[in-house]
Short mmCIF file of C-alpha atoms and ligand atoms in Angstrom, two decimals:
data_model
loop_
_atom_site.label_atom_id
_atom_site.label_comp_id
_atom_site.label_asym_id
_atom_site.label_seq_id
_atom_site.Cartn_x
_atom_site.Cartn_y
_atom_site.Cartn_z
CA UNK A 274 -12.70 -17.91 47.83
CA UNK A 275 -12.25 -21.66 47.47
CA UNK A 276 -12.28 -24.48 50.03
CA UNK A 277 -9.19 -26.58 49.36
CA UNK A 278 -8.11 -29.95 50.78
CA UNK A 279 -4.31 -30.20 50.73
CA UNK A 280 -2.89 -33.72 51.20
CA UNK A 281 0.87 -34.12 51.57
CA UNK A 282 2.29 -31.25 53.58
CA UNK A 283 6.03 -31.93 53.55
CA UNK A 284 8.93 -29.74 52.40
CA UNK A 285 6.88 -28.49 49.44
CA UNK A 286 3.26 -28.95 50.44
CA UNK A 287 3.44 -27.07 53.75
CA UNK A 288 4.67 -23.73 52.31
CA UNK A 289 2.41 -24.11 49.25
CA UNK A 290 -0.64 -24.54 51.47
CA UNK A 291 0.47 -21.58 53.61
CA UNK A 292 0.46 -19.40 50.47
CA UNK A 293 -3.09 -20.50 49.63
CA UNK A 294 -4.19 -19.50 53.13
CA UNK A 295 -2.39 -16.15 52.84
CA UNK A 296 -4.36 -15.54 49.61
CA UNK A 297 -7.64 -16.00 51.52
CA UNK A 298 -8.56 -19.59 50.62
CA UNK A 299 -9.87 -22.00 53.27
CA UNK A 300 -7.48 -24.94 53.56
CA UNK A 301 -7.96 -28.25 55.39
CA UNK A 302 -4.68 -30.17 55.37
CA UNK A 303 -3.71 -33.77 56.01
CA UNK A 304 -0.31 -35.41 56.37
CA UNK A 305 0.82 -38.59 58.12
CA UNK A 306 3.44 -36.35 59.77
CA UNK A 307 1.69 -33.05 60.58
CA UNK A 308 4.72 -31.28 62.12
CA UNK A 309 5.89 -29.17 59.13
CA UNK A 310 2.29 -28.12 58.33
CA UNK A 311 1.62 -27.02 61.88
CA UNK A 312 4.90 -25.07 61.91
CA UNK A 313 3.79 -23.33 58.69
CA UNK A 314 0.39 -22.42 60.21
CA UNK A 315 -1.64 -24.81 58.04
CA UNK A 316 -4.69 -26.35 59.79
CA UNK A 317 -4.35 -30.13 59.85
CA UNK A 318 -7.24 -32.57 60.29
CA UNK A 319 -7.22 -36.23 61.36
CA UNK A 320 -7.58 -37.99 57.98
CA UNK A 321 -7.62 -37.50 54.22
CA UNK A 322 -11.37 -38.13 54.25
CA UNK A 323 -11.89 -35.38 56.86
CA UNK A 324 -9.75 -32.99 54.80
CA UNK A 325 -11.90 -33.40 51.67
CA UNK A 326 -15.23 -33.06 53.49
CA UNK A 327 -16.18 -29.58 52.16
CA UNK A 328 -13.60 -29.36 49.40
CA UNK A 329 -14.18 -27.71 46.02
CA UNK A 330 -10.56 -28.52 45.10
CA UNK A 331 -8.22 -31.31 46.29
CA UNK A 332 -4.47 -30.80 45.92
CA UNK A 333 -2.06 -33.71 46.45
CA UNK A 334 1.71 -33.24 46.95
CA UNK A 335 3.04 -36.72 47.65
CA UNK A 336 6.28 -38.63 47.13
CA UNK A 337 5.05 -41.23 44.59
CA UNK A 338 2.35 -42.34 42.16
CA UNK A 339 1.49 -45.30 44.40
CA UNK A 340 0.72 -42.88 47.25
CA UNK A 341 -1.39 -40.65 45.00
CA UNK A 342 -3.44 -43.74 44.07
CA UNK A 343 -3.63 -44.79 47.74
CA UNK A 344 -5.02 -41.37 48.71
CA UNK A 345 -7.47 -41.49 45.75
CA UNK A 346 -8.60 -44.94 47.06
CA UNK A 347 -9.56 -43.22 50.29
CA UNK A 348 -11.14 -40.00 49.11
CA UNK A 349 -12.73 -40.35 45.64
CA UNK A 350 -16.07 -41.70 46.85
CA UNK A 351 -16.40 -38.85 49.36
CA UNK A 352 -16.23 -35.98 46.87
CA UNK A 353 -19.00 -33.93 45.30
CA UNK A 354 -19.44 -34.25 41.50
CA UNK A 355 -17.24 -31.82 39.59
CA UNK A 356 -14.64 -31.44 42.38
CA UNK A 357 -11.29 -30.44 40.87
CA UNK A 358 -8.40 -32.83 41.68
CA UNK A 359 -4.96 -31.26 41.18
CA UNK A 360 -1.98 -33.56 41.67
CA UNK A 361 1.27 -31.59 42.02
CA UNK A 362 3.44 -34.60 42.97
CA UNK A 363 6.11 -35.70 40.52
CA UNK A 364 4.96 -39.13 39.28
CA UNK A 365 5.08 -41.25 36.11
CA UNK A 366 3.05 -40.06 33.12
CA UNK A 367 1.11 -43.37 33.20
CA UNK A 368 0.30 -42.97 36.90
CA UNK A 369 -0.89 -39.40 36.27
CA UNK A 370 -3.15 -40.55 33.42
CA UNK A 371 -4.61 -43.45 35.42
CA UNK A 372 -5.22 -41.22 38.47
CA UNK A 373 -7.00 -38.69 36.23
CA UNK A 374 -9.05 -41.49 34.62
CA UNK A 375 -10.16 -42.71 38.04
CA UNK A 376 -11.18 -39.18 39.02
CA UNK A 377 -13.15 -38.55 35.83
CA UNK A 378 -14.91 -41.93 36.13
CA UNK A 379 -15.96 -40.83 39.63
CA UNK A 380 -17.56 -37.69 38.10
CA UNK A 381 -14.71 -35.36 39.12
CA UNK A 382 -12.29 -33.21 37.11
CA UNK A 383 -8.52 -33.80 37.20
CA UNK A 384 -5.22 -32.16 36.38
CA UNK A 385 -1.59 -33.14 36.78
CA UNK A 386 0.33 -30.01 37.81
CA UNK A 387 3.88 -30.89 38.89
CA UNK A 388 6.15 -28.03 39.88
CA UNK A 389 9.64 -26.70 39.50
CA UNK A 390 11.31 -24.15 41.77
CA UNK A 391 12.10 -26.14 44.90
CA UNK A 392 11.38 -25.20 48.49
CA UNK A 393 12.57 -21.64 47.84
CA UNK A 394 9.93 -21.28 45.11
CA UNK A 395 7.29 -22.99 47.27
CA UNK A 396 7.91 -20.51 50.10
CA UNK A 397 8.05 -17.48 47.81
CA UNK A 398 4.96 -18.50 45.80
CA UNK A 399 6.97 -18.49 42.57
CA UNK A 400 6.74 -22.13 41.45
CA UNK A 401 6.50 -23.02 37.76
CA UNK A 402 3.48 -25.31 37.30
CA UNK A 403 3.31 -27.65 34.28
CA UNK A 404 -0.30 -28.54 33.72
CA UNK A 405 -1.85 -31.53 31.96
CA UNK A 406 -5.62 -31.03 31.81
CA UNK A 407 -8.65 -30.27 29.67
CA UNK A 408 -8.27 -26.75 28.27
CA UNK A 409 -11.77 -25.85 29.51
CA UNK A 410 -10.65 -26.33 33.14
CA UNK A 411 -7.57 -24.17 32.73
CA UNK A 412 -8.96 -20.82 33.97
CA UNK A 413 -10.13 -22.42 37.22
CA UNK A 414 -6.88 -24.39 37.65
CA UNK A 415 -4.81 -21.25 37.04
CA UNK A 416 -6.84 -19.25 39.57
CA UNK A 417 -6.27 -21.91 42.26
CA UNK A 418 -2.55 -22.23 41.52
CA UNK A 419 -1.95 -18.48 41.26
CA UNK A 420 -0.93 -17.78 44.94
CA UNK A 421 1.71 -20.54 44.68
CA UNK A 422 2.88 -19.77 41.15
CA UNK A 423 5.34 -17.62 39.25
CA UNK A 424 4.21 -19.29 36.06
CA UNK A 425 1.50 -21.74 34.93
CA UNK A 426 2.08 -23.48 31.58
CA UNK A 427 -0.61 -25.63 29.97
CA UNK A 428 1.40 -28.48 28.42
CA UNK A 429 -1.50 -30.49 26.97
CA UNK A 430 -3.96 -33.17 28.09
CA UNK A 431 -3.69 -35.42 31.13
CA UNK A 432 -0.07 -36.55 31.73
CA UNK A 433 1.50 -33.72 29.70
CA UNK A 434 2.54 -31.83 32.83
CA UNK A 435 4.44 -34.87 34.10
CA UNK A 436 6.07 -35.31 30.68
CA UNK A 437 7.41 -31.73 30.87
CA UNK A 438 8.54 -32.29 34.45
CA UNK A 439 10.72 -35.34 33.70
CA UNK A 440 12.40 -33.38 30.90
CA UNK A 441 13.11 -30.50 33.29
CA UNK A 442 14.53 -32.71 36.02
CA UNK A 443 16.72 -34.62 33.61
CA UNK A 444 18.29 -31.24 32.71
CA UNK A 445 18.52 -30.23 36.37
CA UNK A 446 20.27 -33.41 37.54
CA UNK A 447 22.79 -33.25 34.72
CA UNK A 448 23.48 -29.57 35.42
CA UNK A 449 23.89 -30.14 39.19
CA UNK A 450 26.52 -32.83 38.61
CA UNK A 451 28.25 -30.52 36.11
CA UNK A 452 28.24 -27.55 38.51
CA UNK A 453 29.58 -29.75 41.33
CA UNK A 454 32.40 -31.18 39.21
CA UNK A 455 33.33 -27.65 38.06
CA UNK A 456 33.56 -26.31 41.64
CA UNK A 457 35.80 -29.19 42.77
CA UNK A 458 37.98 -28.81 39.69
CA UNK A 459 38.23 -25.01 40.19
CA UNK A 460 39.19 -25.45 43.85
CA UNK A 461 41.94 -27.90 42.86
CA UNK A 462 43.19 -25.35 40.32
CA UNK A 463 43.51 -22.77 43.13
CA UNK A 464 40.32 -20.72 42.62
CA UNK A 465 38.05 -19.72 45.50
CA UNK A 466 34.42 -20.81 45.40
CA UNK A 467 33.36 -17.15 45.28
CA UNK A 468 35.54 -16.51 42.22
CA UNK A 469 34.17 -19.59 40.44
CA UNK A 470 30.65 -18.39 41.25
CA UNK A 471 31.24 -14.74 40.23
CA UNK A 472 32.60 -15.81 36.85
CA UNK A 473 30.28 -18.68 35.95
CA UNK A 474 27.08 -17.01 37.16
CA UNK A 475 27.79 -14.16 34.73
CA UNK A 476 29.03 -16.47 31.96
CA UNK A 477 27.65 -19.35 29.91
CA UNK A 478 27.74 -21.82 32.82
CA UNK A 479 24.85 -19.91 34.43
CA UNK A 480 21.98 -22.15 35.52
CA UNK A 481 19.55 -22.70 38.46
CA UNK A 482 21.76 -25.40 39.99
CA UNK A 483 24.45 -22.72 40.29
CA UNK A 484 22.61 -19.49 41.05
CA UNK A 485 19.79 -20.75 43.33
CA UNK A 486 20.83 -24.17 44.66
CA UNK A 487 24.59 -23.59 44.64
CA UNK A 488 26.37 -26.74 45.98
CA UNK A 489 29.02 -24.81 47.95
CA UNK A 490 28.30 -22.64 51.00
CA UNK A 491 28.75 -18.87 50.70
CA UNK A 492 27.83 -17.46 47.29
CA UNK A 493 24.06 -18.14 47.62
CA UNK A 494 23.18 -17.90 51.35
CA UNK A 495 19.78 -19.61 50.94
CA UNK A 496 21.15 -22.74 49.22
CA UNK A 497 21.12 -26.08 51.13
CA UNK A 498 24.95 -26.17 51.13
CA UNK A 499 24.79 -23.48 53.86
CA UNK A 500 22.91 -25.84 56.20
CA UNK A 501 24.83 -29.10 55.71
CA UNK A 502 22.65 -30.00 52.72
CA UNK A 503 19.42 -30.33 54.65
CA UNK A 504 16.74 -30.64 51.88
CA UNK A 505 15.46 -28.77 49.91
CA UNK A 506 14.96 -31.38 47.24
CA UNK A 507 16.08 -34.67 48.72
CA UNK A 508 18.45 -36.91 46.73
CA UNK A 509 16.08 -39.92 46.82
CA UNK A 510 13.41 -37.76 45.12
CA UNK A 511 15.89 -36.77 42.40
CA UNK A 512 16.86 -40.43 41.98
CA UNK A 513 13.15 -41.22 41.64
CA UNK A 514 12.68 -38.51 38.99
CA UNK A 515 15.64 -39.77 37.00
CA UNK A 516 14.08 -43.24 37.13
CA UNK A 517 10.90 -41.74 35.65
CA UNK A 518 12.93 -39.93 32.98
CA UNK A 519 14.83 -43.09 32.00
CA UNK A 520 11.58 -45.08 31.93
CA UNK A 521 10.14 -42.46 29.55
CA UNK A 522 13.33 -42.49 27.46
CA UNK A 523 13.13 -46.26 27.08
CA UNK A 524 9.46 -46.18 26.14
CA UNK A 525 10.06 -43.52 23.48
CA UNK A 526 13.39 -44.90 22.21
CA UNK A 527 15.26 -41.72 23.22
CA UNK A 528 19.04 -41.99 23.62
CA UNK A 529 19.88 -40.31 26.96
CA UNK A 530 23.47 -41.47 27.44
CA UNK A 531 24.45 -38.77 29.98
CA UNK A 532 21.08 -39.14 31.70
CA UNK A 533 21.73 -42.86 32.29
CA UNK A 534 25.09 -42.10 33.88
CA UNK A 535 23.66 -39.33 36.07
CA UNK A 536 20.81 -41.64 37.12
CA UNK A 537 23.40 -44.21 38.25
CA UNK A 538 25.31 -41.50 40.16
CA UNK A 539 22.18 -40.29 41.98
CA UNK A 540 20.85 -43.81 42.66
CA UNK A 541 24.09 -44.78 44.38
CA UNK A 542 24.22 -41.47 46.32
CA UNK A 543 20.56 -41.69 47.41
CA UNK A 544 21.04 -45.29 48.59
CA UNK A 545 24.14 -44.34 50.58
CA UNK A 546 25.69 -41.13 51.99
CA UNK A 547 23.10 -38.89 50.33
CA UNK A 548 19.95 -40.58 51.66
CA UNK A 549 19.09 -37.62 53.92
CA UNK A 550 20.72 -34.87 51.85
CA UNK A 551 19.61 -32.31 49.29
CA UNK A 552 20.50 -33.36 45.74
CA UNK A 553 23.18 -30.62 45.66
CA UNK A 554 25.04 -32.77 48.24
CA UNK A 555 26.22 -34.74 45.19
CA UNK A 556 29.29 -32.46 45.41
CA UNK A 557 30.32 -34.57 48.45
CA UNK A 558 30.48 -37.60 46.18
CA UNK A 559 32.62 -35.68 43.66
CA UNK A 560 34.96 -34.62 46.50
CA UNK A 561 35.14 -38.17 47.85
CA UNK A 562 35.88 -39.64 44.42
CA UNK A 563 38.54 -36.92 44.00
CA UNK A 564 40.26 -37.95 47.25
CA UNK A 565 39.19 -34.80 49.11
CA UNK A 566 37.26 -36.33 52.01
P1 NAD B 858 8.29 -34.65 51.38
O1 NAD B 858 8.72 -36.06 51.59
O2 NAD B 858 8.94 -33.55 52.15
O3 NAD B 858 6.69 -34.51 51.59
C1 NAD B 858 5.78 -35.52 51.25
C2 NAD B 858 4.77 -35.59 52.38
O4 NAD B 858 3.77 -36.55 52.03
C3 NAD B 858 5.38 -36.06 53.70
O5 NAD B 858 5.18 -35.05 54.69
C4 NAD B 858 4.64 -37.36 54.02
O6 NAD B 858 4.39 -37.53 55.40
C5 NAD B 858 3.35 -37.16 53.24
N1 NAD B 858 2.64 -38.39 52.95
C6 NAD B 858 3.12 -39.56 52.46
N2 NAD B 858 2.12 -40.45 52.32
C7 NAD B 858 0.98 -39.84 52.73
C8 NAD B 858 -0.38 -40.24 52.81
N3 NAD B 858 -0.77 -41.46 52.43
N4 NAD B 858 -1.28 -39.35 53.27
C9 NAD B 858 -0.88 -38.10 53.65
N5 NAD B 858 0.39 -37.66 53.59
C10 NAD B 858 1.31 -38.52 53.14
O7 NAD B 858 8.45 -34.41 49.80
P2 NAD B 858 8.48 -33.00 49.06
O8 NAD B 858 9.90 -32.57 48.90
O9 NAD B 858 7.47 -32.09 49.65
O10 NAD B 858 8.00 -33.48 47.60
C11 NAD B 858 6.64 -33.81 47.32
C12 NAD B 858 6.51 -34.06 45.83
O11 NAD B 858 6.94 -32.90 45.12
C13 NAD B 858 7.39 -35.21 45.32
O12 NAD B 858 6.67 -35.92 44.33
C14 NAD B 858 8.59 -34.50 44.75
O13 NAD B 858 9.23 -35.28 43.75
C15 NAD B 858 7.98 -33.23 44.22
N6 NAD B 858 8.88 -32.07 44.15
C16 NAD B 858 9.70 -31.74 45.18
C17 NAD B 858 10.52 -30.63 45.06
C18 NAD B 858 11.47 -30.21 46.17
O14 NAD B 858 12.31 -29.33 45.95
N7 NAD B 858 11.36 -30.78 47.37
C19 NAD B 858 10.50 -29.84 43.89
C20 NAD B 858 9.63 -30.19 42.88
C21 NAD B 858 8.81 -31.30 43.00
#
């Protein structure tokens, strides 16, 4: 079994680390706010440096690329040669590549391995991991990720996992706004939320935003809408991901007209009423703009 340092134990990191422990790995965790980790039964130590002391593998699950670099500033010099660094945060492709470069220059090995599947997937151990790494490290990376994963896809070299992730979240944000608009429209046309769900979840509107993270309470009891949109996947994180997607679109000359509009919608929501809410709370904005609240 492997000794793993897990840094960043928030909504995602805490249940992910708990699944590693359940699989028999030894985990030393660190978070500036240790509450969620302690509640999930993950041992927390006093600093990032203390967490990496005996680590064979270091996993980071942090809100931004700047924080991944800040943690690397602290820990890189304390690691044994060959230690495997796996960053599962969602960050810019450039930040992922520069973090991996720093690790390899320090004699370590590195992978970007962002995830999809939300808190539900983190708790169930069914996340989809998108991996950017040397192919020769893949068997070891896959073995470490396995207790947290439904699927591990090798997307290419360093940064390729983050490239796949921004594409996924661009789709997700657009679909969540679409699902929200459709529910509000259906309600105004006299349909119940359950009827809209029963039809669309068995028809061509079917998607994760509808069937797992449904923005109305009732049809999917585990969705954030049933707990006043407590995240889940917080709106500011979705706004961040759309920023990364639009940055990538600009760099590559990709026309993402709907993506730009959805980015604006989420930016405004995250800076205002949605600051503390799951991204499915965007339905509140649709209701407000429709004169419903
Ligand atoms: P979160 O804000 O709940 O957790 C991040 C944790 O990092 C916090 O507990 C914070 O205290 C900790 N942290 C910040 N700086 C730190 C530092 N210097 N040292 C140690 N700990 C530090 O966020 P989350 O929802 O768990 O998301 C984490 C990452 O995963 C983000 O990049 C996000 O975009 C991505 N992600 C989230 C979801 C989701 O559904 N929540 C899904 C896929 C990907």
